[in-house]
Short mmCIF file of C-alpha atoms in Angstrom, two decimals:
data_model
loop_
_atom_site.label_atom_id
_atom_site.label_comp_id
_atom_site.label_asym_id
_atom_site.label_seq_id
_atom_site.Cartn_x
_atom_site.Cartn_y
_atom_site.Cartn_z
CA MET A 132 0.00 0.00 0.00
CA ASN A 133 1.40 3.36 -1.04
CA PRO A 134 2.05 5.89 1.76
CA PRO A 135 -0.24 8.91 1.80
CA GLU A 136 1.00 12.04 0.07
CA PRO A 137 2.48 14.52 2.56
CA ARG A 138 0.05 17.23 3.61
CA ARG A 139 2.60 19.91 2.70
CA GLY A 140 2.82 18.67 -0.88
CA ARG A 141 -0.98 18.62 -1.24
CA SER A 142 -1.22 22.13 0.14
CA LEU A 143 1.38 23.40 -2.34
CA TRP A 144 -0.50 21.93 -5.30
CA ARG A 145 -3.76 23.40 -4.05
CA LEU A 146 -2.14 26.78 -3.57
CA MET A 147 -0.71 26.71 -7.10
CA ALA A 148 -4.09 25.68 -8.55
CA LEU A 149 -5.91 28.45 -6.67
CA GLY A 150 -3.30 30.98 -7.78
CA TYR A 151 -3.72 29.96 -11.43
CA ILE A 152 -7.51 30.18 -11.19
CA ALA A 153 -7.28 33.63 -9.60
CA LEU A 154 -4.86 34.80 -12.31
CA LEU A 155 -7.18 33.42 -14.99
CA ILE A 156 -10.19 35.22 -13.52
CA VAL A 157 -8.29 38.53 -13.43
CA SER A 158 -7.01 38.01 -17.01
CA ASN A 159 -10.45 37.32 -18.46
CA THR A 160 -11.99 40.18 -16.49
CA VAL A 161 -9.40 42.57 -17.96
CA ARG A 162 -10.06 41.22 -21.45
CA LEU A 163 -13.82 41.67 -21.15
CA ILE A 164 -13.58 45.16 -19.64
CA ASP A 165 -10.93 46.41 -22.08
CA PRO A 166 -11.21 44.46 -25.38
CA PRO A 167 -8.57 45.18 -28.05
CA GLU A 168 -9.38 48.04 -30.40
CA ARG A 169 -9.38 47.46 -34.14
CA PHE A 170 -7.77 50.50 -35.72
CA LEU A 171 -8.13 51.48 -39.37
CA SER A 172 -4.96 51.48 -41.42
CA PRO A 173 -4.08 54.63 -43.39
CA GLY A 174 -6.33 54.91 -46.42
CA GLN A 175 -9.03 52.60 -45.12
CA LEU A 176 -12.72 53.56 -45.17
CA THR A 177 -15.63 51.94 -43.36
CA ILE A 178 -19.17 51.08 -44.33
CA SER A 179 -22.02 49.33 -42.51
CA LEU A 180 -23.60 46.38 -44.31
CA PRO A 181 -26.64 44.30 -43.31
CA ILE A 182 -25.84 41.01 -41.59
CA PRO A 183 -27.31 38.18 -43.72
CA ASP A 184 -28.54 36.19 -40.74
CA ARG A 185 -32.11 36.44 -39.47
CA SER A 186 -31.06 35.51 -35.94
CA ALA A 187 -29.07 38.74 -35.75
CA GLY A 188 -32.18 40.86 -36.37
CA SER A 189 -33.48 42.43 -39.57
CA ASP A 190 -31.73 45.76 -38.91
CA ALA A 191 -28.40 44.37 -37.65
CA THR A 192 -25.32 45.62 -39.48
CA ALA A 193 -21.62 44.82 -39.59
CA LYS A 194 -18.84 47.35 -40.04
CA ILE A 195 -16.61 46.58 -43.03
CA ALA A 196 -13.25 48.28 -43.54
CA TYR A 197 -12.00 48.62 -47.12
CA ARG A 198 -9.64 50.48 -49.41
CA ASP A 199 -10.72 52.11 -52.65
CA LEU A 200 -7.68 52.54 -54.92
CA GLY A 201 -7.28 53.81 -58.48
CA PRO A 202 -9.55 55.90 -60.70
CA VAL A 203 -13.19 55.87 -59.58
CA ASP A 204 -14.46 55.67 -63.18
CA ALA A 205 -12.13 52.79 -64.17
CA PRO A 206 -13.25 49.15 -64.51
CA PRO A 207 -13.53 47.79 -60.92
CA ILE A 208 -11.57 44.95 -59.34
CA LEU A 209 -12.66 43.30 -56.07
CA LEU A 210 -9.52 41.89 -54.43
CA ILE A 211 -10.13 39.39 -51.58
CA HIS A 212 -7.39 38.48 -49.13
CA GLY A 213 -6.73 35.04 -47.65
CA THR A 214 -6.73 33.93 -44.03
CA PRO A 215 -5.53 34.29 -41.34
CA VAL A 216 -4.09 37.58 -42.64
CA ALA A 217 -6.23 40.59 -43.55
CA SER A 218 -6.18 42.88 -46.59
CA ARG A 219 -2.84 44.41 -45.66
CA ALA A 220 -1.17 41.30 -47.13
CA VAL A 221 -2.53 42.03 -50.63
CA VAL A 222 -2.33 45.85 -50.60
CA PRO A 223 1.00 45.80 -52.53
CA LEU A 224 -0.68 43.71 -55.23
CA ALA A 225 -3.68 46.07 -55.22
CA ARG A 226 -1.40 49.06 -55.83
CA GLN A 227 0.18 47.25 -58.78
CA LEU A 228 -3.29 46.74 -60.28
CA ALA A 229 -4.62 50.23 -59.59
CA GLY A 230 -3.16 52.04 -62.61
CA ASN A 231 -6.01 51.59 -65.09
CA TYR A 232 -8.42 49.86 -62.71
CA ARG A 233 -10.36 50.78 -59.60
CA VAL A 234 -9.42 48.25 -56.90
CA ILE A 235 -11.70 47.59 -53.91
CA VAL A 236 -9.81 45.78 -51.13
CA PRO A 237 -12.03 44.89 -48.13
CA ASP A 238 -11.16 43.28 -44.84
CA MET A 239 -13.47 40.29 -44.61
CA PRO A 240 -15.78 40.37 -41.57
CA GLY A 241 -13.80 38.99 -38.61
CA PHE A 242 -10.44 40.16 -39.98
CA GLY A 243 -8.36 43.31 -39.94
CA ALA A 244 -10.33 46.43 -39.02
CA SER A 245 -13.72 44.96 -39.95
CA GLN A 246 -16.23 43.84 -37.34
CA MET A 247 -14.92 40.80 -35.52
CA HIS A 248 -18.09 39.16 -34.19
CA ILE A 249 -20.66 37.99 -36.76
CA PRO A 250 -23.00 34.96 -36.75
CA ASP A 251 -21.42 33.17 -39.74
CA TYR A 252 -17.89 33.33 -41.15
CA SER A 253 -18.29 30.94 -44.10
CA TYR A 254 -17.17 31.63 -47.69
CA ALA A 255 -20.81 31.63 -48.79
CA THR A 256 -21.79 34.31 -46.25
CA HIS A 257 -18.71 36.37 -47.08
CA GLY A 258 -19.88 36.23 -50.69
CA VAL A 259 -23.21 37.75 -49.56
CA TYR A 260 -21.33 40.53 -47.74
CA MET A 261 -19.37 41.29 -50.91
CA ARG A 262 -22.56 41.60 -52.95
CA ALA A 263 -23.87 44.05 -50.34
CA LEU A 264 -20.58 46.00 -50.52
CA LEU A 265 -20.87 46.30 -54.30
CA ASP A 266 -24.46 47.47 -53.93
CA ALA A 267 -23.44 50.08 -51.37
CA LEU A 268 -20.67 51.38 -53.65
CA GLY A 269 -22.94 51.44 -56.70
CA ILE A 270 -20.86 48.87 -58.60
CA THR A 271 -22.83 46.55 -60.86
CA SER A 272 -20.08 44.07 -61.79
CA VAL A 273 -16.40 43.47 -61.02
CA HIS A 274 -13.34 41.49 -61.94
CA ALA A 275 -13.04 39.33 -58.78
CA VAL A 276 -9.53 38.39 -57.65
CA GLY A 277 -9.12 35.95 -54.74
CA TYR A 278 -5.88 35.04 -52.99
CA SER A 279 -5.66 31.73 -51.08
CA GLN A 280 -8.85 31.31 -49.00
CA GLY A 281 -10.21 34.34 -50.85
CA GLY A 282 -10.76 31.95 -53.76
CA GLY A 283 -13.63 30.45 -51.79
CA VAL A 284 -15.24 33.90 -51.45
CA ILE A 285 -15.03 34.86 -55.13
CA LEU A 286 -16.26 31.44 -56.24
CA SER A 287 -19.22 31.81 -53.86
CA LEU A 288 -19.89 35.30 -55.22
CA ALA A 289 -19.82 34.06 -58.82
CA ASP A 290 -22.08 31.15 -57.94
CA GLN A 291 -24.61 33.33 -56.08
CA ALA A 292 -24.67 36.23 -58.57
CA PRO A 293 -22.92 35.41 -61.87
CA GLU A 294 -24.14 38.68 -63.39
CA ARG A 295 -22.00 40.60 -60.87
CA VAL A 296 -18.73 38.97 -62.02
CA ARG A 297 -16.94 39.93 -65.25
CA SER A 298 -14.06 37.53 -64.64
CA LEU A 299 -12.42 35.48 -61.88
CA THR A 300 -8.72 35.39 -61.02
CA MET A 301 -7.57 32.63 -58.68
CA VAL A 302 -4.23 33.58 -57.09
CA SER A 303 -2.77 30.56 -55.28
CA ALA A 304 -6.42 29.94 -54.41
CA ILE A 305 -8.32 27.09 -52.87
CA GLY A 306 -11.19 25.41 -54.70
CA VAL A 307 -11.95 21.70 -54.93
CA LEU A 308 -12.30 19.90 -51.60
CA GLU A 309 -10.52 16.73 -52.72
CA LEU A 310 -7.15 18.49 -52.71
CA GLU A 311 -7.59 20.36 -49.43
CA LEU A 312 -5.95 18.82 -46.35
CA LEU A 313 -7.24 15.25 -45.93
CA GLY A 314 -9.50 15.47 -48.98
CA ASP A 315 -12.73 14.65 -47.15
CA TYR A 316 -15.31 17.13 -45.82
CA HIS A 317 -15.96 15.35 -42.52
CA ALA A 318 -12.30 14.55 -41.85
CA ASN A 319 -11.27 18.12 -42.63
CA ARG A 320 -13.94 19.38 -40.25
CA ALA A 321 -12.46 17.17 -37.55
CA VAL A 322 -9.09 18.89 -38.07
CA TYR A 323 -10.73 22.33 -38.13
CA ALA A 324 -12.73 21.52 -34.99
CA ALA A 325 -9.55 20.47 -33.17
CA GLN A 326 -7.85 23.69 -34.28
CA TYR A 327 -10.86 25.74 -33.15
CA GLY A 328 -10.83 24.03 -29.76
CA LEU A 329 -7.12 24.77 -29.26
CA ILE A 330 -7.54 28.44 -30.21
CA VAL A 331 -10.60 28.93 -28.01
CA GLY A 332 -8.90 27.05 -25.16
CA ALA A 333 -5.79 29.23 -25.43
CA LYS A 334 -7.98 32.34 -25.47
CA TRP A 335 -9.99 31.51 -22.35
CA LEU A 336 -7.85 29.07 -20.34
CA LEU A 337 -4.50 30.87 -20.44
CA PRO A 338 -3.99 34.06 -18.40
CA HIS A 339 -2.73 36.26 -21.27
CA PHE A 340 -4.51 39.56 -20.40
CA GLY A 341 -5.55 40.12 -24.02
CA ALA A 342 -2.20 39.35 -25.68
CA LEU A 343 -3.74 36.45 -27.64
CA ASP A 344 -6.98 38.20 -28.59
CA ASP A 345 -5.46 39.78 -31.68
CA MET A 346 -3.19 36.93 -32.67
CA VAL A 347 -3.04 35.85 -36.32
CA LEU A 348 -4.59 32.43 -35.64
CA SER A 349 -7.78 33.96 -34.30
CA VAL A 350 -11.22 32.56 -33.51
CA PRO A 351 -12.70 34.12 -36.71
CA TYR A 352 -9.97 32.40 -38.74
CA ALA A 353 -10.78 29.04 -37.13
CA ARG A 354 -14.51 29.55 -37.61
CA ASN A 355 -14.01 30.61 -41.23
CA LEU A 356 -12.56 27.17 -41.97
CA LEU A 357 -14.93 25.25 -39.71
CA GLU A 358 -18.14 26.85 -41.01
CA SER A 359 -17.32 26.76 -44.75
CA ASP A 360 -18.55 23.89 -46.90
CA GLN A 361 -15.84 23.45 -49.51
CA ARG A 362 -17.88 20.80 -51.32
CA LEU A 363 -19.87 23.68 -52.82
CA LEU A 364 -16.79 25.12 -54.51
CA ARG A 365 -16.50 22.25 -57.00
CA ASP A 366 -20.10 22.92 -58.00
CA ALA A 367 -19.25 26.61 -58.40
CA LEU A 368 -16.24 25.79 -60.58
CA GLU A 369 -18.23 23.37 -62.73
CA GLY A 370 -21.03 25.92 -63.14
CA TYR A 371 -18.80 28.89 -63.97
CA THR A 372 -18.84 29.71 -67.71
CA GLY A 373 -16.94 33.01 -67.76
CA ASP A 374 -13.27 33.90 -68.14
CA MET A 375 -10.85 32.79 -65.44
CA LEU A 376 -7.15 33.28 -64.83
CA ILE A 377 -5.31 30.88 -62.50
CA THR A 378 -1.88 31.84 -61.18
CA HIS A 379 -0.05 29.40 -58.93
CA GLY A 380 3.39 28.58 -57.56
CA ARG A 381 4.84 25.22 -58.53
CA GLY A 382 6.14 24.75 -54.99
CA ASP A 383 3.01 25.86 -53.12
CA GLY A 384 2.92 23.92 -49.86
CA PHE A 385 -0.49 25.19 -48.73
CA VAL A 386 -2.61 24.79 -51.86
CA PRO A 387 -1.08 22.02 -53.98
CA LEU A 388 -0.33 22.55 -57.64
CA GLU A 389 -2.76 19.73 -58.47
CA ALA A 390 -5.60 21.93 -57.20
CA ALA A 391 -4.74 24.65 -59.72
CA LEU A 392 -4.54 22.04 -62.49
CA GLU A 393 -7.96 20.68 -61.52
CA HIS A 394 -9.49 24.18 -61.48
CA HIS A 395 -8.00 24.77 -64.95
CA ARG A 396 -9.56 21.52 -66.19
CA LEU A 397 -13.01 22.28 -64.75
CA VAL A 398 -13.35 25.80 -66.20
CA ALA A 399 -13.31 25.68 -70.00
CA ARG A 400 -12.48 29.37 -70.42
CA SER A 401 -9.62 29.38 -67.92
CA GLU A 402 -5.98 30.29 -68.47
CA LEU A 403 -3.15 28.96 -66.30
CA THR A 404 0.09 30.78 -65.41
CA LEU A 405 2.61 29.00 -63.20
CA PHE A 406 5.53 30.53 -61.30
CA GLU A 407 8.57 29.12 -59.57
CA GLY A 408 7.94 29.57 -55.87
CA GLY A 409 5.45 28.92 -53.10
CA HIS A 410 2.22 30.20 -51.62
CA LEU A 411 3.53 33.63 -50.63
CA ILE A 412 4.57 34.80 -54.11
CA PRO A 413 1.66 37.31 -54.32
CA ILE A 414 2.83 38.91 -51.05
CA PHE A 415 6.57 39.08 -51.78
CA GLU A 416 6.44 39.42 -55.58
CA PRO A 417 3.27 41.43 -56.26
CA ALA A 418 4.63 43.03 -59.45
CA MET A 419 5.20 39.60 -61.00
CA ILE A 420 1.61 38.51 -60.25
CA ALA A 421 0.18 41.83 -61.47
CA ALA A 422 2.12 41.42 -64.72
CA ALA A 423 0.16 38.20 -65.32
CA ILE A 424 -3.23 39.58 -64.22
CA LEU A 425 -3.33 42.90 -66.08
CA PRO A 426 -3.07 41.53 -69.66
CA PHE A 427 -5.83 39.04 -68.83
CA LEU A 428 -8.12 41.78 -67.51
CA ASP A 429 -7.35 44.00 -70.52
CA ARG A 430 -8.30 41.16 -72.87
CA VAL A 431 -11.58 40.49 -71.04
CA GLU A 432 -12.40 44.21 -71.05
CA SER A 433 -11.75 44.40 -74.80
CA GLY A 434 -14.01 41.43 -75.48
CA GLU A 435 -11.24 39.48 -77.21
CA GLU A 436 -11.87 35.73 -77.25
CA ALA A 437 -9.00 33.60 -75.93
CA PHE A 438 -10.19 30.26 -77.36
CA ASP A 439 -11.61 29.17 -80.70
CA ALA A 440 -14.78 27.06 -80.90
CA ALA A 441 -12.94 23.75 -81.36
CA THR A 442 -10.68 24.36 -78.36
CA LEU A 443 -13.63 25.30 -76.16
CA ALA A 444 -15.53 22.19 -77.21
CA GLU A 445 -12.55 19.97 -76.36
CA ARG A 446 -12.05 21.68 -73.00
CA ARG A 447 -15.73 21.30 -72.11
CA ARG A 448 -15.45 17.60 -72.93
CA ARG A 449 -12.45 17.26 -70.61
CA ALA A 450 -14.22 19.24 -67.87
CA ALA A 451 -17.11 16.74 -67.94
CA GLU A 452 -14.79 13.81 -67.17
CA PRO A 453 -14.52 12.59 -63.56
CA PHE A 454 -11.61 13.65 -61.39
CA ASP A 455 -8.54 11.49 -62.01
CA TRP A 456 -6.85 10.66 -58.71
CA SER A 457 -3.94 9.03 -60.53
CA ALA A 458 -2.81 12.50 -61.61
CA VAL A 459 -2.24 13.47 -57.96
CA GLN A 460 1.22 12.85 -56.56
CA ALA A 461 1.62 10.93 -53.31
CA PHE A 462 2.55 12.93 -50.22
CA SER A 463 6.27 13.17 -49.57
CA GLY A 464 8.71 15.18 -47.50
CA ILE A 465 7.22 17.91 -45.36
CA ARG A 466 3.75 17.42 -46.86
CA LEU A 467 3.79 13.77 -45.79
CA ALA A 468 4.79 14.74 -42.25
CA VAL A 469 2.03 17.38 -42.12
CA MET A 470 -0.63 14.98 -43.41
CA LEU A 471 0.31 12.32 -40.86
CA LEU A 472 0.18 14.92 -38.08
CA LEU A 473 -3.25 16.10 -39.28
CA LEU A 474 -4.56 12.53 -39.24
CA ALA A 475 -3.34 12.11 -35.67
CA VAL A 476 -4.94 15.41 -34.63
CA ALA A 477 -8.22 14.51 -36.37
CA THR A 478 -8.57 11.43 -34.15
CA TYR A 479 -9.02 13.74 -31.13
CA VAL A 480 -12.33 14.85 -32.63
CA SER A 481 -13.44 11.64 -34.35
CA GLU A 482 -11.31 8.50 -34.35
CA ASP A 483 -13.49 6.73 -36.89
CA LEU A 484 -13.59 9.63 -39.36
CA ALA A 485 -9.83 10.05 -39.19
CA CYS A 486 -9.35 6.33 -39.93
CA ILE A 487 -11.76 6.56 -42.86
CA ALA A 488 -9.93 9.59 -44.24
CA ALA A 489 -6.66 7.68 -43.94
CA GLY A 490 -8.15 4.74 -45.83
CA LEU A 491 -9.42 7.03 -48.60
CA LEU A 492 -5.97 8.61 -48.94
CA VAL A 493 -4.47 5.13 -49.24
CA ALA A 494 -7.07 4.20 -51.86
CA ARG A 495 -6.17 7.33 -53.84
CA GLY A 496 -2.48 6.45 -53.79
CA MET A 497 -1.54 9.50 -51.70
CA LEU A 498 -0.47 7.57 -48.58
CA GLU A 499 1.00 4.16 -47.84
CA PHE A 500 -1.09 1.87 -45.64
CA VAL A 501 1.41 1.45 -42.79
CA PRO A 502 2.14 5.18 -42.19
CA ALA A 503 -1.60 5.93 -42.41
CA VAL A 504 -2.41 3.30 -39.78
CA GLY A 505 0.53 4.42 -37.63
CA ALA A 506 -0.60 8.06 -37.61
CA CYS A 507 -4.17 7.14 -36.67
CA LEU A 508 -3.04 4.69 -33.99
CA ALA A 509 -0.70 7.28 -32.47
CA GLY A 510 -3.50 9.84 -32.28
CA ILE A 511 -6.00 7.33 -30.90
CA PHE A 512 -3.59 6.05 -28.25
CA THR A 513 -2.51 9.50 -27.01
CA GLY A 514 -6.09 10.77 -26.97
CA ASP A 515 -7.33 7.78 -24.98
CA VAL A 516 -4.46 8.05 -22.51
CA LEU A 517 -5.43 11.69 -21.96
CA LEU A 518 -8.98 10.55 -21.13
CA TYR A 519 -7.55 8.06 -18.63
CA LEU A 520 -5.32 10.71 -17.06
CA GLY A 521 -8.25 13.09 -16.84
CA GLY A 522 -10.17 10.48 -14.86
CA ARG A 523 -7.11 9.65 -12.75
CA LEU A 524 -6.21 13.24 -11.88
CA PHE A 525 -9.60 14.88 -11.55
CA GLY A 526 -12.19 12.14 -11.27
CA ALA A 527 -10.67 10.39 -8.29
CA ALA A 528 -10.36 13.69 -6.42
CA ALA A 529 -13.98 14.55 -7.19
CA VAL A 530 -15.21 11.17 -5.91
CA GLY A 531 -13.94 11.91 -2.42
CA ARG A 532 -15.59 15.31 -2.22
CA ALA A 533 -19.14 16.63 -2.02
CA PRO A 534 -21.44 16.40 -3.87
CA VAL A 535 -20.06 13.30 -5.63
CA ARG A 536 -19.36 11.48 -2.36
CA TRP A 537 -23.06 11.86 -1.46
CA LEU A 538 -23.91 9.81 -4.54
CA VAL A 539 -21.00 7.33 -4.51
CA SER A 540 -20.05 5.86 -1.15
CA ALA A 541 -16.54 4.70 -0.33
CA ASP A 542 -17.77 1.08 -0.09
CA ARG A 543 -19.44 1.32 -3.48
CA LEU A 544 -16.29 2.80 -4.98
CA ALA A 545 -14.18 0.00 -3.52
CA GLN A 546 -16.56 -2.60 -4.95
CA SER A 547 -16.43 -0.94 -8.37
CA ARG A 548 -12.65 -0.82 -8.23
CA ALA A 549 -12.48 -4.52 -7.40
CA TRP A 550 -14.96 -5.37 -10.16
CA PHE A 551 -13.00 -3.26 -12.67
CA GLU A 552 -9.79 -5.06 -11.70
CA ARG A 553 -11.47 -8.37 -12.54
CA ARG A 554 -13.50 -7.35 -15.62
CA GLY A 555 -11.85 -4.13 -16.76
CA ALA A 556 -9.73 -5.74 -19.47
CA VAL A 557 -12.81 -7.12 -21.20
CA VAL A 558 -14.63 -3.80 -20.85
CA LEU A 559 -11.78 -1.85 -22.39
CA LEU A 560 -11.29 -4.27 -25.27
CA VAL A 561 -15.01 -4.41 -26.08
CA SER A 562 -15.47 -0.63 -25.78
CA ARG A 563 -13.05 -0.06 -28.65
CA PHE A 564 -15.55 -1.78 -30.96
CA VAL A 565 -18.78 -0.32 -29.52
CA PRO A 566 -19.52 3.37 -30.33
CA GLY A 567 -20.55 5.49 -27.38
CA THR A 568 -18.73 3.41 -24.74
CA ARG A 569 -15.10 4.47 -25.21
CA VAL A 570 -15.01 7.77 -23.35
CA PRO A 571 -16.85 6.57 -20.20
CA SER A 572 -14.81 3.36 -20.12
CA TYR A 573 -11.44 5.10 -20.38
CA VAL A 574 -12.36 7.81 -17.87
CA ALA A 575 -13.69 5.13 -15.50
CA ALA A 576 -10.39 3.26 -15.78
CA GLY A 577 -8.63 6.38 -14.53
CA VAL A 578 -11.15 7.14 -11.78
CA LEU A 579 -10.98 3.59 -10.46
CA GLY A 580 -7.19 3.61 -10.41
CA MET A 581 -6.41 0.97 -13.04
CA SER A 582 -2.67 0.61 -13.64
CA ILE A 583 -1.61 2.91 -16.47
CA TRP A 584 0.72 0.22 -17.81
CA ARG A 585 -2.07 -2.34 -17.97
CA PHE A 586 -4.43 0.27 -19.45
CA SER A 587 -1.87 1.25 -22.10
CA ALA A 588 -1.19 -2.36 -23.06
CA LEU A 589 -4.90 -3.10 -23.47
CA LEU A 590 -5.36 0.12 -25.44
CA LEU A 591 -2.53 -0.75 -27.83
CA LEU A 592 -3.90 -4.25 -28.30
CA ALA A 593 -7.42 -3.04 -29.11
CA GLY A 594 -6.12 -0.21 -31.29
CA ALA A 595 -3.78 -2.53 -33.17
CA ILE A 596 -6.85 -4.57 -34.17
CA TRP A 597 -9.34 -1.74 -34.69
CA THR A 598 -7.23 0.84 -36.56
CA PRO A 599 -5.95 -1.27 -39.48
CA LEU A 600 -9.41 -2.82 -39.74
CA ILE A 601 -11.17 0.52 -40.26
CA VAL A 602 -8.42 2.00 -42.44
CA GLY A 603 -8.43 -1.20 -44.52
CA LEU A 604 -12.22 -1.22 -44.90
CA ALA A 605 -12.17 2.42 -46.01
CA TRP A 606 -9.36 1.60 -48.43
CA ALA A 607 -11.43 -1.23 -49.92
CA ALA A 608 -14.84 0.48 -49.82
CA GLY A 609 -13.71 3.90 -51.07
CA SER A 610 -16.29 6.70 -50.89
CA SER A 611 -19.01 4.31 -49.66
CA ALA A 612 -17.10 3.83 -46.38
CA LEU A 613 -18.44 7.00 -44.78
CA PRO A 614 -22.17 6.14 -44.89
CA MET A 615 -21.30 2.64 -43.67
CA ILE A 616 -19.43 3.93 -40.62
CA GLU A 617 -22.13 6.57 -39.96
CA SER A 618 -24.74 3.81 -39.81
CA TYR A 619 -22.47 1.79 -37.52
CA GLN A 620 -21.96 4.77 -35.19
CA ARG A 621 -25.71 5.48 -35.13
CA PHE A 622 -26.87 1.93 -34.42
CA GLY A 623 -23.72 0.23 -33.08
CA LEU A 624 -24.49 0.82 -29.41
CA ALA A 625 -28.12 -0.30 -29.78
CA MET A 626 -26.97 -3.42 -31.66
CA ALA A 627 -24.42 -4.21 -28.93
CA VAL A 628 -27.06 -3.80 -26.19
CA GLY A 629 -29.50 -5.96 -28.14
CA LEU A 630 -26.86 -8.63 -28.70
CA ALA A 631 -26.01 -8.62 -24.99
CA ALA A 632 -29.71 -8.99 -24.13
CA LEU A 633 -30.02 -11.94 -26.52
CA ILE A 634 -26.96 -13.60 -25.02
CA TRP A 635 -28.33 -13.08 -21.49
CA LEU A 636 -31.69 -14.47 -22.56
CA ALA A 637 -30.02 -17.50 -24.11
CA LEU A 638 -27.84 -18.19 -21.08
CA ARG A 639 -30.42 -17.50 -18.40
CA VAL A 640 -33.65 -18.72 -20.02
CA VAL A 641 -33.23 -20.77 -23.18
CA LEU A 642 -30.35 -23.06 -22.17
CA PRO A 643 -31.70 -23.81 -18.65
CA ILE A 644 -34.94 -25.03 -20.23
CA PHE A 645 -33.05 -27.94 -21.78
CA SER A 646 -31.46 -28.95 -18.49
CA GLU A 647 -32.99 -31.65 -16.25
CA ARG A 648 -34.35 -28.99 -13.93
CA GLY A 649 -35.81 -27.07 -16.86
CA LYS A 650 -37.49 -30.14 -18.23
CA ARG A 651 -39.07 -30.86 -14.83
CA TRP A 652 -40.24 -27.25 -14.62
CA LEU A 653 -41.81 -27.46 -18.08
CA HIS A 654 -43.44 -30.81 -17.23
CA THR A 655 -44.81 -29.45 -13.94
CA GLY A 656 -46.17 -26.37 -15.69
CA ALA A 657 -47.83 -28.44 -18.42
CA SER A 658 -49.43 -30.75 -15.83
CA SER A 659 -50.77 -27.76 -13.89
CA ARG A 660 -52.33 -26.24 -16.99
CA GLN A 661 -53.91 -29.60 -17.88
CA ARG A 662 -55.51 -29.92 -14.41
CA GLU A 663 -56.83 -26.36 -14.60
CA SER A 664 -58.44 -27.05 -17.97
CA GLN A 665 -60.23 -30.08 -16.50
#
């Protein structure tokens, strides 16, 4: 039996915990009383636009900061920045374009000097804001230029109001979902949800006194990714029939070159210009990007046709073909390391979805099976150990204190601990395969003081069976794996309970009937019914 922890040590830990809580309360109070101000940059203007969300009220507005560069009577350009940066990142490019064009450069809601708090930060809603901005400025149509995540905004704008867009220019821009992060909507959302949780946790659970409130990786940035449905962007690309210019760096590590090639294939009237360099070319080499954009805009303004009828017909035929995964290169180098890390992080939000995404990447030839399984298993194991430690560190302490001790007596806890020592291995192994039982089982293992070494060994054993099984099934099933696992998650627990009930019924009722005692009971019952009928 381990000796009790010295009272002095316990007091020190309590004092440190109370000090941290007090510091956190003071920090958050300061933040709420004195929130950071959002100052306009030189040359910025502001305008109030209606918030396109009924829950905000019919007369609710959002302040939008923007720059208006170049001649007012010149053909207008709407230049949309990426995230997490604001418009200041693309101002040098805007100035390069503002000779013969009027360039409108807004801060998207939630970024820069624009209003931070709005109900919805998605690309689609930002597209609605941009339509309202054009209305407020009296501009009927624009050449829309989107950098990075800004590609999602201009595609949404073109999809919602094609008559407002004269042309689209995608500058190192996102588009199709298949080539973004893990290539799956649900798996990507798991990554974005984990990122959102970390950012919100850092904002509220660290005593920073406002230092993190204006950091680049902000809550609006995280919500922008989490609340956007990138599946809609492929539809927007397929439905766009106007002129498009695509500029992209061959070494872009954020938006892969294959995405630009796919956008070029999907839009028949698109032109593609590639540069040597990465994702930040438009920021560090704005003159080079402007030199590619301006001739394109001049041609569109003049009405000159870039393609003959035969070329357009051939390109439309190619655009109608399905996406060819074989044209996508497998992850390697730093991209491979990033993808494996993202898979591990995604398991913290949904273990099953992360495993499915890994299997789909293997099926597409972008990942090898063993590294995909290893990344998922690493994330699953570390996440489950954290659940155990949470139960061990906080649950056990809560059990001995009111009000929990009023509900769980010391004797009852001792009985549960003894039962878990005898049956816990089976519980932990089975819980890996039954949705809805993992979290309570792993936390209970910590609360009841199960050995961490035994817990870890059982976890690795169950994970070593479960993880390659799910990744392999997703690899074999392809895109049909997701609805299969969704059905399993929805009905798996009910099926397990039903199966357990059937087994209990068989062991306790059906089998005993065929024993000697059961036969005598049946015979006695039949004789009694016969006498009653007489």
